Amino acid sequence: MMKSTEEKLKIVVVGGVAGGASAAARARRVNANAEITVLEKGPEVSFANCGLPYHLGGEIEDRQKLLVATSKMFWERFRIRVRTGHEVQSIDRVAHTVTGRTVDGEEFKLPYDRLILATGSYPYRPEFCEVMAENLFQLWTLDDMDRIIAYMKQRPCKKATVIGAGFVGLEVVEQLVRLDVQVTLIERMAQVLGPLDPEIAKMVEHELTKHGVKVHVGADVQSFLTNNQKITAVKLAEGDSVMTDLVIVGVGVKPRIELAEKAGLVLGKTGGVVINEYCQTNDADIYAVGDMVEYLHGTLGTTGRMPLAGPANRSGRIAGTHAAIGRSQPLQPVQGTAIVRVFDLSAGSTGLNVRACRAAGIDFNSTIIQAPHHASYFPGACNLTLKLIYHPTTRQILGAQAIGGAGVDKRLDVIATALHFKGTIDDLAGLDLAYAPPFGSAKDPVHMAAFTAQNDLANYPTLDAFDMQLDGFQVVDVRTAAEIEKLPLPNAIHIPIDELTERWQELDAQRPTIAVCHSGKRAHVAACWLKGKGFESVTNLNGGMSIRRLSGP
Ligand code: FAD
């Protein structure tokens, strides 16, 4: 039952950044009469945490720009009371109150009719961080950022170590290099950027190395060597030590769920709060949004955590609406779409990668194409690599990854949209996308990826895994002699593509044959020709030599 205007609906929001600020502002827009209070334990609300690395490196020069909205603005524009420095410590679900303590140590108690929890997540603090060291940091809040900047001003840092090669870690690396710091990046996994498949991650790694970053993957931090409460070196389990003036740790996040847990709200298998499609918890008067919850994954159909700003903002909007007027559109599933800029490249993914498909027992095929991000003849065309993962029988798109100098965001977003609508490779092949030479190609990379997937499933011809064992096959390398000299493929028969229509009879039509080129494009032409000439089995090496060279250690 909604309350009358005299009896104002009391909405209390706990946590005032991405999800909480969205929820509060939306609640006000749909209900001008509710009494809305935001309780935030930190000193600021609605700051741009995603912008923190960029102010650290000076690319966002003005710190003020990170303060998207202030408490004053919330009051003046929305009549929303923001109480910063207010940490909520418990929820009484029967009395409908929250209690807590201010930074000054004062206790407070507030009644609510609807409570929205948006308490976010913590950065993991691995055991090796349990040392007193003035040059050990994490980057999660404005305060963290200010402390790093202040430290670097006080004590010029020549060498920094970033531990963790996730999205935030790589943003920090890029910005430290911008400050002329010699950066070493240490990652426990065998690759940077876990959401990417290894061959795409390898391209990111090359870009880092190209810009002078020393990358250690598959490397475990054992301990820090300290002197006078200062880390002087990072000791790796493998025995190496990395000398350093500064350490920034970014090894993932865990949901901040203590408050919810204490209040008896149900948690899911991955440790986040369970919510329904309106972001209500098991207590219909308590909503939860953002990094602390589990979302429905659109492709997997299971729930899990997805600590990203987009889902936090969207769930905040749904919860704010529903809490304020008792109805809203349902929260849509997430795909985990994410992107990062690493120097001159951008890389990102949407949906499932190969590891996730295997873990979920989902059959998949994949194609990797390379294409210019806009018409190759128009100035400024950058090479883009796009990997598309799809189901071999339903033809449904399962995921995609892209990397390149430009246009990565557009391709990921197009495929994320198709994924959202449970599209197939045929849907993707038929999309009517905007085209003029400065923007794309009449056959966009998205189309090209879909076409190659269609070819693969139609055996026209089938794609081979780029890292497959080639022994025993008749391998036809259709690259130029100059290309082969740069990147040889031993034991292949070399027939350049433009000579194949003359020389194809040099090959044995009875032997299983694999066509290879740099990216798979010319090999496709070759394989089609040979198939047409009666070769019994002819396939195309997915992604060609440019991807094969990235396989293995
Ligand atoms: P938050 O925005 O973290 O807000 C939670 C708030 O709750 C905090 O301010 C906290 O102080 C407050 N709080 C917690 N407990 C209490 C309590 N008991 N009482 C009162 N207040 C409390 N995501 C992307 O999608 N793209 C990016 O490029 C990106 N870059 C990022 C870069 C950095 C450096 C960081 C830190 C994060 C980045 N993220 C990015 C992640 C994104 O910022 C988060 O997913 C998003 O902010 C989560 O929103 P939230 O509302 O759940 O939590």
Coordinates of C-alpha atoms and ligand atoms in Angstrom, one line a residue:
M1 CA 0.0 0.0 0.0
M2 CA 1.4 3.4 -1.0
K3 CA 1.1 6.1 1.7
S4 CA -0.9 9.3 1.2
T5 CA 1.0 12.5 0.7
E6 CA 0.4 13.5 4.3
E7 CA 1.9 10.3 5.5
K8 CA 5.2 10.5 3.6
L9 CA 6.8 7.4 2.4
K10 CA 10.2 7.1 4.0
I11 CA 12.9 5.8 1.7
V12 CA 16.4 5.3 3.1
V13 CA 19.3 4.5 0.8
V14 CA 22.5 3.0 2.3
G15 CA 25.5 3.8 0.1
G16 CA 25.5 6.9 -2.0
V17 CA 27.7 6.3 -5.1
A18 CA 26.8 4.4 -8.3
G19 CA 23.7 2.3 -7.3
G20 CA 22.6 4.3 -4.3
A21 CA 22.7 7.7 -6.0
S22 CA 20.9 6.4 -9.0
A23 CA 18.2 4.8 -6.8
A24 CA 17.7 8.0 -4.7
A25 CA 17.5 10.4 -7.7
R26 CA 15.1 8.1 -9.6
A27 CA 12.9 7.6 -6.5
R28 CA 12.5 11.4 -6.3
R29 CA 11.7 11.8 -10.0
V30 CA 8.9 9.3 -9.7
N31 CA 7.6 10.3 -6.3
A32 CA 7.8 14.0 -5.4
N33 CA 6.4 13.4 -1.9
A34 CA 8.6 10.7 -0.5
E35 CA 11.0 11.5 2.3
I36 CA 14.3 10.3 0.8
T37 CA 17.5 10.0 2.8
V38 CA 20.9 8.8 1.6
L39 CA 23.3 7.5 4.3
E40 CA 26.9 7.3 3.1
K41 CA 29.8 6.4 5.3
G42 CA 32.4 8.1 3.2
P43 CA 32.9 11.9 2.8
E44 CA 31.4 12.2 -0.7
V45 CA 28.4 10.9 -2.6
S46 CA 28.0 10.2 -6.2
F47 CA 31.7 10.3 -7.1
A48 CA 33.0 8.8 -10.3
N49 CA 35.0 5.8 -9.1
C50 CA 35.6 4.8 -12.7
G51 CA 37.5 8.1 -13.2
L52 CA 39.9 7.6 -10.3
P53 CA 42.8 6.1 -12.3
Y54 CA 42.5 8.9 -14.8
H55 CA 42.9 11.7 -12.2
L56 CA 45.8 9.7 -10.7
G57 CA 47.6 10.0 -14.0
G58 CA 46.5 13.5 -14.7
E59 CA 44.4 12.8 -17.8
I60 CA 41.4 14.1 -15.8
E61 CA 43.1 17.2 -14.5
D62 CA 40.4 18.7 -12.3
R63 CA 39.5 16.6 -9.2
Q64 CA 36.2 18.4 -9.0
K65 CA 35.1 16.7 -12.2
L66 CA 35.0 13.4 -10.3
L67 CA 32.3 14.7 -8.0
V68 CA 29.3 14.0 -10.3
A69 CA 26.8 15.3 -7.7
T70 CA 27.2 16.8 -4.3
S71 CA 25.1 16.6 -1.1
K72 CA 24.1 20.3 -1.7
M73 CA 23.0 19.5 -5.2
F74 CA 21.0 16.5 -4.0
W75 CA 19.2 18.8 -1.6
E76 CA 18.7 21.8 -3.8
R77 CA 17.5 19.9 -6.9
F78 CA 15.9 16.8 -5.4
R79 CA 15.2 17.6 -1.8
I80 CA 17.1 14.4 -1.0
R81 CA 18.9 14.5 2.4
V82 CA 22.4 13.2 2.0
R83 CA 24.2 12.3 5.3
T84 CA 27.8 11.7 4.6
G85 CA 30.0 10.2 7.3
H86 CA 27.1 8.1 8.4
E87 CA 27.8 4.4 8.6
V88 CA 24.8 2.1 8.9
Q89 CA 25.6 -0.8 11.3
S90 CA 22.4 -2.6 11.7
I91 CA 18.9 -3.0 10.3
D92 CA 15.9 -3.8 12.5
R93 CA 13.5 -5.4 10.0
V94 CA 10.7 -5.7 12.5
A95 CA 10.8 -2.1 13.7
H96 CA 11.8 -0.9 10.2
T97 CA 14.8 1.1 11.4
V98 CA 18.5 1.4 10.6
T99 CA 21.0 2.4 13.2
G100 CA 24.6 3.4 12.9
R101 CA 27.4 5.7 13.9
T102 CA 28.7 8.9 12.4
V103 CA 32.4 9.6 11.8
D104 CA 32.2 11.8 14.9
G105 CA 31.1 8.8 16.9
E106 CA 27.5 9.8 17.3
E107 CA 24.8 7.1 17.1
F108 CA 21.9 7.6 14.8
K109 CA 18.6 5.7 14.2
L110 CA 16.3 6.3 11.3
P111 CA 12.9 4.8 10.4
Y112 CA 12.2 3.5 6.9
D113 CA 9.3 2.2 4.9
R114 CA 11.6 1.1 2.1
L115 CA 15.3 0.5 2.4
I116 CA 17.7 0.4 -0.5
L117 CA 21.1 -1.2 0.1
A118 CA 23.9 -0.1 -2.2
T119 CA 26.9 -0.8 -0.1
G120 CA 29.1 -1.9 -3.0
S121 CA 32.2 -4.1 -2.6
Y122 CA 35.6 -4.1 -1.0
P123 CA 38.8 -4.6 -2.9
Y124 CA 40.4 -7.9 -1.9
R125 CA 43.3 -7.5 0.5
P126 CA 45.5 -10.5 0.1
E127 CA 47.5 -11.9 3.0
F128 CA 50.8 -10.4 1.7
C129 CA 49.3 -7.0 2.2
E130 CA 49.2 -7.4 6.0
V131 CA 52.3 -5.3 6.4
M132 CA 52.7 -1.7 7.7
A133 CA 54.0 0.1 4.7
E134 CA 53.5 3.7 3.7
N135 CA 53.9 3.0 0.0
L136 CA 51.3 0.2 -0.3
F137 CA 48.0 1.3 -1.8
Q138 CA 44.7 0.1 -3.2
L139 CA 42.6 2.3 -5.5
W140 CA 38.9 2.2 -4.5
T141 CA 37.9 5.6 -3.1
L142 CA 38.7 9.2 -3.6
D143 CA 40.6 9.1 -0.4
D144 CA 42.7 6.2 -1.8
M145 CA 43.4 8.2 -4.9
D146 CA 44.3 11.4 -2.9
R147 CA 46.7 9.4 -0.7
I148 CA 48.5 7.9 -3.7
I149 CA 48.8 11.3 -5.4
A150 CA 50.1 12.9 -2.2
Y151 CA 52.6 10.2 -1.7
M152 CA 53.9 10.5 -5.2
K153 CA 54.3 14.2 -4.8
Q154 CA 56.2 13.9 -1.6
R155 CA 58.5 11.1 -2.7
P156 CA 59.0 11.0 -6.4
C157 CA 58.5 7.4 -7.6
K158 CA 60.6 6.0 -10.4
K159 CA 59.4 2.4 -10.1
A160 CA 56.0 1.2 -9.3
T161 CA 54.5 -2.3 -9.1
V162 CA 50.9 -3.0 -9.8
I163 CA 49.6 -6.3 -8.6
G164 CA 46.6 -7.6 -10.5
A165 CA 46.0 -7.3 -14.2
G166 CA 42.3 -6.8 -14.2
F167 CA 40.5 -3.8 -15.7
V168 CA 41.4 -1.4 -12.9
G169 CA 44.9 -2.7 -12.6
L170 CA 45.6 -2.0 -16.3
E171 CA 44.0 1.5 -16.1
V172 CA 46.4 2.2 -13.2
V173 CA 49.4 0.8 -15.1
E174 CA 48.6 3.0 -18.1
Q175 CA 48.2 6.1 -16.0
L176 CA 51.5 5.5 -14.1
V177 CA 53.3 5.1 -17.4
R178 CA 51.8 8.4 -18.4
L179 CA 53.6 9.9 -15.3
D180 CA 56.9 8.4 -16.6
V181 CA 57.0 5.8 -13.9
Q182 CA 58.7 2.4 -14.8
V183 CA 55.9 -0.1 -14.1
T184 CA 56.0 -3.8 -13.3
L185 CA 52.7 -5.6 -13.5
I186 CA 52.3 -8.9 -11.6
E187 CA 49.5 -11.2 -12.3
R188 CA 48.8 -14.6 -10.7
M189 CA 46.8 -16.0 -13.7
A190 CA 48.7 -17.1 -16.8
Q191 CA 47.4 -14.1 -18.6
V192 CA 46.3 -10.5 -18.2
L193 CA 42.6 -9.6 -18.2
G194 CA 40.8 -12.8 -17.1
P195 CA 37.6 -12.2 -19.1
L196 CA 39.5 -12.4 -22.4
D197 CA 40.6 -15.7 -24.0
P198 CA 44.4 -16.2 -23.8
E199 CA 45.2 -15.3 -27.4
I200 CA 43.4 -12.0 -27.1
A201 CA 44.9 -11.3 -23.7
K202 CA 48.4 -11.9 -25.3
M203 CA 47.8 -8.9 -27.6
V204 CA 47.1 -6.8 -24.5
E205 CA 50.3 -8.1 -23.0
H206 CA 52.3 -7.1 -26.1
E207 CA 50.9 -3.6 -26.0
L208 CA 51.9 -3.3 -22.3
T209 CA 55.4 -4.6 -23.1
K210 CA 55.6 -2.2 -26.1
H211 CA 55.1 0.7 -23.8
G212 CA 57.8 -0.4 -21.4
V213 CA 55.7 -2.3 -18.8
K214 CA 57.4 -5.3 -17.4
V215 CA 54.7 -8.0 -17.3
H216 CA 54.9 -11.1 -15.0
V217 CA 52.0 -13.4 -15.6
G218 CA 51.6 -16.7 -13.8
A219 CA 53.5 -15.0 -11.0
D220 CA 52.6 -15.3 -7.3
V221 CA 53.5 -12.6 -4.9
Q222 CA 55.1 -14.2 -1.8
S223 CA 56.0 -11.2 0.3
F224 CA 57.2 -7.7 0.4
L225 CA 60.7 -6.7 1.5
T226 CA 60.5 -3.6 3.7
N227 CA 62.8 -1.1 5.1
N228 CA 61.6 1.7 7.5
Q229 CA 57.9 0.8 6.9
K230 CA 58.5 1.1 3.2
I231 CA 58.3 -1.7 0.6
T232 CA 61.5 -1.8 -1.3
A233 CA 60.9 -5.0 -3.3
V234 CA 58.2 -7.4 -4.2
K235 CA 59.3 -11.0 -3.7
L236 CA 57.8 -13.5 -6.1
A237 CA 57.2 -17.2 -5.2
E238 CA 59.3 -18.2 -8.2
G239 CA 62.3 -16.5 -6.5
D240 CA 62.5 -13.2 -8.5
S241 CA 62.4 -9.9 -6.6
V242 CA 61.0 -6.7 -8.2
M243 CA 62.5 -3.5 -6.8
T244 CA 59.9 -0.8 -6.3
D245 CA 59.1 2.6 -4.9
L246 CA 55.3 2.1 -4.8
V247 CA 52.9 -0.8 -4.8
I248 CA 49.3 -0.7 -5.9
V249 CA 47.2 -3.8 -5.4
G250 CA 44.1 -4.4 -7.5
V251 CA 43.2 -8.1 -7.3
G252 CA 39.5 -8.1 -7.5
V253 CA 36.6 -7.3 -5.2
K254 CA 34.3 -9.0 -2.8
P255 CA 30.7 -7.9 -2.0
R256 CA 30.1 -5.7 1.1
I257 CA 27.3 -7.8 2.5
E258 CA 27.9 -7.8 6.3
L259 CA 24.9 -5.4 6.9
A260 CA 22.6 -7.5 4.7
E261 CA 23.9 -10.8 6.2
K262 CA 23.4 -9.6 9.7
A263 CA 19.8 -8.6 8.9
G264 CA 19.1 -12.1 7.6
L265 CA 18.9 -11.3 3.9
V266 CA 19.5 -14.3 1.8
L267 CA 22.8 -14.7 0.0
G268 CA 23.5 -16.6 -3.2
K269 CA 26.1 -19.1 -4.1
T270 CA 28.6 -16.5 -5.3
G271 CA 28.2 -14.5 -2.0
G272 CA 26.0 -11.7 -3.3
V273 CA 22.6 -10.8 -2.0
V274 CA 19.8 -12.6 -3.8
I275 CA 17.3 -10.2 -5.4
N276 CA 14.2 -10.6 -7.6
E277 CA 13.6 -8.8 -10.8
Y278 CA 12.6 -5.6 -9.0
C279 CA 15.8 -5.8 -6.8
Q280 CA 13.8 -6.8 -3.7
T281 CA 15.6 -9.1 -1.3
N282 CA 13.8 -11.8 0.7
D283 CA 12.4 -8.9 2.7
A284 CA 10.0 -7.1 0.2
D285 CA 10.7 -3.7 1.9
I286 CA 14.5 -4.0 1.5
Y287 CA 16.1 -3.7 -1.9
A288 CA 19.7 -4.3 -2.8
V289 CA 21.6 -3.2 -5.9
G290 CA 25.1 -2.9 -7.4
D291 CA 28.2 -4.8 -6.5
M292 CA 26.7 -6.4 -3.5
V293 CA 24.0 -8.4 -5.4
E294 CA 23.8 -11.4 -7.7
Y295 CA 22.4 -10.6 -11.2
L296 CA 20.8 -13.0 -13.6
H297 CA 23.3 -13.7 -16.4
G298 CA 21.6 -13.5 -19.8
T299 CA 23.6 -16.2 -21.6
L300 CA 24.2 -18.6 -18.7
G301 CA 20.8 -18.3 -17.2
T302 CA 22.3 -18.5 -13.7
T303 CA 22.9 -15.8 -11.1
G304 CA 26.2 -14.4 -10.1
R305 CA 28.1 -11.3 -9.2
M306 CA 29.0 -8.7 -11.8
P307 CA 30.8 -5.7 -10.2
L308 CA 30.4 -3.2 -12.9
A309 CA 29.1 0.3 -13.0
G310 CA 26.4 -0.3 -15.7
P311 CA 24.5 -3.0 -13.8
A312 CA 24.9 -1.0 -10.6
N313 CA 23.3 2.1 -12.1
R314 CA 20.5 0.2 -13.9
S315 CA 19.6 -1.8 -10.8
G316 CA 19.7 1.4 -8.8
R317 CA 17.1 2.9 -11.1
I318 CA 14.8 -0.1 -10.9
A319 CA 15.0 -0.3 -7.1
G320 CA 14.5 3.5 -6.8
T321 CA 11.4 3.3 -9.0
H322 CA 9.9 0.2 -7.3
A323 CA 10.6 1.5 -3.8
A324 CA 9.0 4.8 -4.6
I325 CA 5.8 3.8 -6.4
G326 CA 5.5 0.0 -5.9
R327 CA 6.0 -0.9 -9.5
S328 CA 8.7 -0.7 -12.2
Q329 CA 10.1 -2.4 -15.2
P330 CA 11.9 -5.6 -14.3
L331 CA 15.7 -5.6 -14.1
Q332 CA 17.1 -7.1 -17.3
P333 CA 19.8 -9.8 -17.3
V334 CA 23.5 -8.8 -17.6
Q335 CA 26.1 -10.0 -20.1
G336 CA 29.2 -8.7 -18.3
T337 CA 30.1 -6.3 -21.1
A338 CA 33.3 -4.5 -20.2
I339 CA 36.1 -2.6 -21.9
V340 CA 39.4 -1.1 -21.1
R341 CA 41.9 1.2 -22.9
V342 CA 45.5 0.0 -22.8
F343 CA 47.7 2.6 -24.4
D344 CA 46.9 2.6 -28.1
L345 CA 44.5 -0.3 -27.9
S346 CA 41.1 -1.0 -26.5
A347 CA 40.1 -4.4 -25.5
G348 CA 36.9 -5.9 -24.1
S349 CA 34.4 -8.6 -24.0
T350 CA 30.7 -9.4 -23.7
G351 CA 28.9 -12.7 -22.8
L352 CA 30.9 -15.9 -22.3
N353 CA 34.5 -16.6 -23.1
V354 CA 35.9 -20.1 -23.9
R355 CA 36.6 -20.8 -20.2
A356 CA 33.1 -19.9 -19.1
C357 CA 31.6 -22.1 -21.9
R358 CA 33.7 -25.0 -20.8
A359 CA 32.9 -24.5 -17.2
A360 CA 29.2 -24.4 -17.9
G361 CA 29.4 -27.4 -20.2
I362 CA 28.2 -25.4 -23.2
D363 CA 29.1 -26.5 -26.7
F364 CA 30.8 -23.8 -28.7
N365 CA 32.6 -22.9 -31.8
S366 CA 34.5 -19.7 -32.4
T367 CA 35.8 -17.5 -35.2
I368 CA 38.5 -14.9 -35.0
I369 CA 38.6 -12.2 -37.8
Q370 CA 40.7 -9.2 -38.4
A371 CA 39.4 -6.2 -40.3
P372 CA 40.0 -2.5 -40.5
H373 CA 37.7 -0.6 -38.1
H374 CA 36.4 1.5 -41.0
A375 CA 36.9 1.4 -44.8
S376 CA 40.6 0.5 -45.4
Y377 CA 41.0 3.2 -48.0
F378 CA 39.8 5.9 -45.7
P379 CA 42.6 7.6 -43.7
G380 CA 43.1 6.3 -40.2
A381 CA 41.9 2.8 -40.5
C382 CA 43.0 0.7 -37.6
N383 CA 43.2 -3.1 -37.5
L384 CA 40.5 -4.7 -35.3
T385 CA 40.5 -8.3 -34.1
L386 CA 37.1 -9.7 -33.3
K387 CA 36.4 -13.1 -31.7
L388 CA 32.9 -14.4 -31.9
I389 CA 31.8 -17.5 -29.9
Y390 CA 28.6 -19.3 -30.9
H391 CA 26.6 -22.5 -30.3
P392 CA 27.2 -25.0 -33.1
T393 CA 23.6 -26.2 -33.3
T394 CA 21.3 -23.5 -32.0
R395 CA 23.6 -20.9 -33.8
Q396 CA 23.0 -18.6 -30.8
I397 CA 25.7 -16.0 -30.0
L398 CA 27.4 -16.9 -26.7
G399 CA 30.0 -14.1 -26.4
A400 CA 32.5 -11.9 -28.2
Q401 CA 35.9 -10.3 -27.5
A402 CA 37.5 -7.4 -29.5
I403 CA 40.8 -5.6 -29.5
G404 CA 42.1 -2.9 -31.7
G405 CA 43.1 0.7 -32.1
A406 CA 39.6 2.0 -32.7
G407 CA 36.0 0.9 -33.0
V408 CA 36.2 -1.8 -30.4
D409 CA 33.4 -0.3 -28.2
K410 CA 31.0 -0.2 -31.1
R411 CA 31.5 -3.8 -32.1
L412 CA 31.2 -5.0 -28.5
D413 CA 28.1 -3.0 -28.0
V414 CA 26.4 -4.2 -31.2
I415 CA 27.1 -7.8 -30.2
A416 CA 26.1 -7.2 -26.6
T417 CA 22.8 -5.9 -28.0
A418 CA 22.4 -9.0 -30.1
L419 CA 23.2 -11.2 -27.1
H420 CA 20.6 -9.4 -25.0
F421 CA 18.0 -10.3 -27.6
K422 CA 19.3 -13.9 -27.7
G423 CA 20.4 -13.4 -31.3
T424 CA 22.0 -15.9 -33.6
I425 CA 25.0 -15.6 -35.9
D426 CA 22.4 -15.2 -38.7
D427 CA 20.8 -12.3 -36.9
L428 CA 24.2 -10.7 -36.6
A429 CA 25.0 -11.3 -40.3
G430 CA 21.8 -9.5 -41.2
L431 CA 22.1 -6.4 -39.1
D432 CA 21.5 -3.2 -40.9
L433 CA 24.4 -1.1 -39.5
A434 CA 25.2 2.5 -40.3
Y435 CA 27.9 2.8 -42.9
A436 CA 30.0 5.5 -44.6
P437 CA 33.8 5.2 -45.1
P438 CA 34.8 7.2 -42.0
F439 CA 32.6 5.0 -39.8
G440 CA 32.8 1.4 -40.9
S441 CA 32.6 -0.8 -43.9
A442 CA 29.7 -1.9 -46.0
K443 CA 30.5 -5.3 -44.5
D444 CA 31.3 -4.4 -40.9
P445 CA 33.7 -6.5 -38.8
V446 CA 30.6 -7.6 -37.0
H447 CA 29.2 -8.9 -40.2
M448 CA 32.5 -10.5 -41.2
A449 CA 32.7 -12.4 -37.9
A450 CA 29.1 -13.6 -38.4
F451 CA 29.8 -14.6 -42.0
T452 CA 32.8 -16.7 -41.0
A453 CA 30.7 -18.3 -38.3
Q454 CA 28.1 -19.2 -40.9
N455 CA 30.7 -20.5 -43.2
D456 CA 32.1 -22.6 -40.4
L457 CA 28.8 -24.2 -39.6
A458 CA 28.0 -24.7 -43.2
N459 CA 31.3 -26.4 -43.8
Y460 CA 32.2 -23.8 -46.2
P461 CA 34.8 -24.5 -45.0
T462 CA 35.0 -25.5 -41.4
L463 CA 37.4 -23.6 -39.1
D464 CA 40.2 -25.4 -37.3
A465 CA 41.4 -24.3 -33.8
F466 CA 44.3 -21.9 -34.4
D467 CA 46.6 -23.9 -32.1
M468 CA 45.8 -27.3 -33.5
Q469 CA 48.5 -29.9 -34.2
L470 CA 49.2 -29.7 -37.9
D471 CA 51.3 -32.9 -38.3
G472 CA 49.7 -35.4 -40.7
F473 CA 47.8 -32.7 -42.6
Q474 CA 48.6 -31.2 -46.0
V475 CA 49.0 -27.6 -45.0
V476 CA 48.8 -25.0 -47.7
D477 CA 50.3 -21.7 -46.8
V478 CA 48.9 -19.0 -49.1
R479 CA 50.8 -16.1 -47.7
T480 CA 53.4 -14.1 -49.6
A481 CA 57.1 -15.2 -49.4
A482 CA 57.8 -12.0 -47.4
E483 CA 55.2 -12.8 -44.9
I484 CA 56.5 -16.4 -44.5
E485 CA 60.0 -15.1 -44.0
K486 CA 58.8 -13.0 -41.1
L487 CA 56.7 -15.8 -39.5
P488 CA 57.5 -19.2 -40.9
L489 CA 55.2 -22.2 -40.8
P490 CA 57.4 -25.3 -41.0
N491 CA 56.3 -28.2 -43.2
A492 CA 53.7 -26.2 -45.1
I493 CA 53.4 -26.2 -48.9
H494 CA 53.8 -22.6 -50.0
I495 CA 51.5 -21.5 -52.8
P496 CA 50.7 -17.7 -52.7
I497 CA 46.9 -17.1 -53.0
D498 CA 47.2 -15.5 -56.4
E499 CA 48.9 -18.5 -57.8
L500 CA 46.5 -21.1 -56.4
T501 CA 44.1 -21.1 -59.4
E502 CA 47.1 -22.1 -61.6
R503 CA 49.0 -24.4 -59.2
W504 CA 46.3 -26.2 -57.1
Q505 CA 47.0 -29.5 -58.9
E506 CA 50.3 -29.6 -57.2
L507 CA 48.4 -30.6 -54.1
D508 CA 46.9 -34.0 -53.2
A509 CA 43.1 -33.8 -53.3
Q510 CA 42.8 -37.0 -51.2
R511 CA 44.7 -35.7 -48.2
P512 CA 43.0 -33.8 -45.4
T513 CA 44.1 -30.2 -46.2
I514 CA 44.4 -27.1 -44.1
A515 CA 44.6 -23.7 -45.7
V516 CA 46.6 -21.0 -43.8
C517 CA 47.2 -17.3 -44.2
H518 CA 47.9 -14.4 -42.0
S519 CA 44.3 -13.8 -40.7
G520 CA 42.2 -16.6 -42.3
K521 CA 40.7 -14.4 -45.0
R522 CA 42.9 -15.5 -47.9
A523 CA 42.9 -19.1 -46.5
H524 CA 39.1 -19.0 -46.8
V525 CA 39.3 -18.1 -50.5
A526 CA 41.9 -20.9 -51.0
A527 CA 39.8 -23.5 -49.0
C528 CA 36.7 -22.6 -51.0
W529 CA 38.6 -23.1 -54.3
L530 CA 40.1 -26.4 -53.3
K531 CA 36.7 -27.6 -52.0
G532 CA 35.2 -26.6 -55.3
K533 CA 37.9 -28.6 -57.1
G534 CA 36.9 -31.8 -55.3
F535 CA 39.3 -31.9 -52.3
E536 CA 37.7 -34.3 -49.8
S537 CA 38.5 -32.5 -46.6
V538 CA 39.7 -28.9 -46.6
T539 CA 39.6 -26.6 -43.6
N540 CA 40.7 -23.1 -42.7
L541 CA 43.0 -22.3 -39.7
N542 CA 40.9 -20.0 -37.5
G543 CA 42.5 -16.6 -37.2
G544 CA 45.5 -17.6 -39.3
M545 CA 49.2 -17.2 -38.3
S546 CA 48.6 -13.9 -36.6
I547 CA 46.6 -15.7 -33.9
R548 CA 48.5 -19.0 -34.0
R549 CA 51.7 -17.2 -33.1
L550 CA 50.0 -16.1 -29.9
S551 CA 49.2 -19.6 -28.7
G552 CA 51.4 -21.4 -26.2
P553 CA 53.7 -19.8 -23.8
Ligands
FAD1 P1 29.8 1.8 -4.9 O1 29.7 2.7 -6.1 O2 31.2 1.3 -4.5 O3 29.1 2.5 -3.7 C1 29.0 1.9 -2.4 C2 29.0 3.0 -1.4 O4 28.4 2.5 -0.2 C3 30.4 3.4 -1.0 O5 30.6 4.8 -1.2 C4 30.5 3.1 0.5 O6 31.3 4.0 1.3 C5 29.1 3.0 0.9 N1 28.8 2.2 2.1 C6 29.2 0.9 2.2 N2 28.8 0.4 3.4 C7 28.1 1.4 4.0 C8 27.3 1.5 5.2 N3 27.3 0.4 6.1 N4 26.8 2.7 5.5 C9 26.8 3.7 4.7 N5 27.5 3.7 3.5 C10 28.1 2.5 3.2 N6 33.0 -0.3 -13.6 C11 32.8 -0.3 -14.9 O7 31.8 -0.8 -15.4 N7 33.7 0.4 -15.8 C12 34.8 1.0 -15.3 O8 35.5 1.6 -16.1 C13 35.1 0.9 -13.9 N8 36.2 1.5 -13.4 C14 36.4 1.4 -12.1 C15 37.6 2.0 -11.6 C16 37.8 2.0 -10.2 C17 39.1 2.6 -9.7 C18 36.9 1.4 -9.3 C19 37.1 1.5 -7.9 C20 35.7 0.8 -9.8 C21 35.5 0.8 -11.2 N9 34.4 0.2 -11.7 C22 34.1 0.2 -13.1 C23 33.4 -0.5 -10.9 C24 32.2 0.4 -10.5 O9 32.7 1.6 -10.0 C25 31.4 -0.4 -9.5 O10 30.9 -1.5 -10.1 C26 30.2 0.5 -9.0 O11 30.6 1.7 -8.4 C27 29.4 -0.3 -8.0 O12 28.4 0.5 -7.5 P2 27.7 0.3 -6.1 O13 26.7 1.3 -5.9 O14 27.3 -1.1 -5.9 O15 28.9 0.5 -5.1

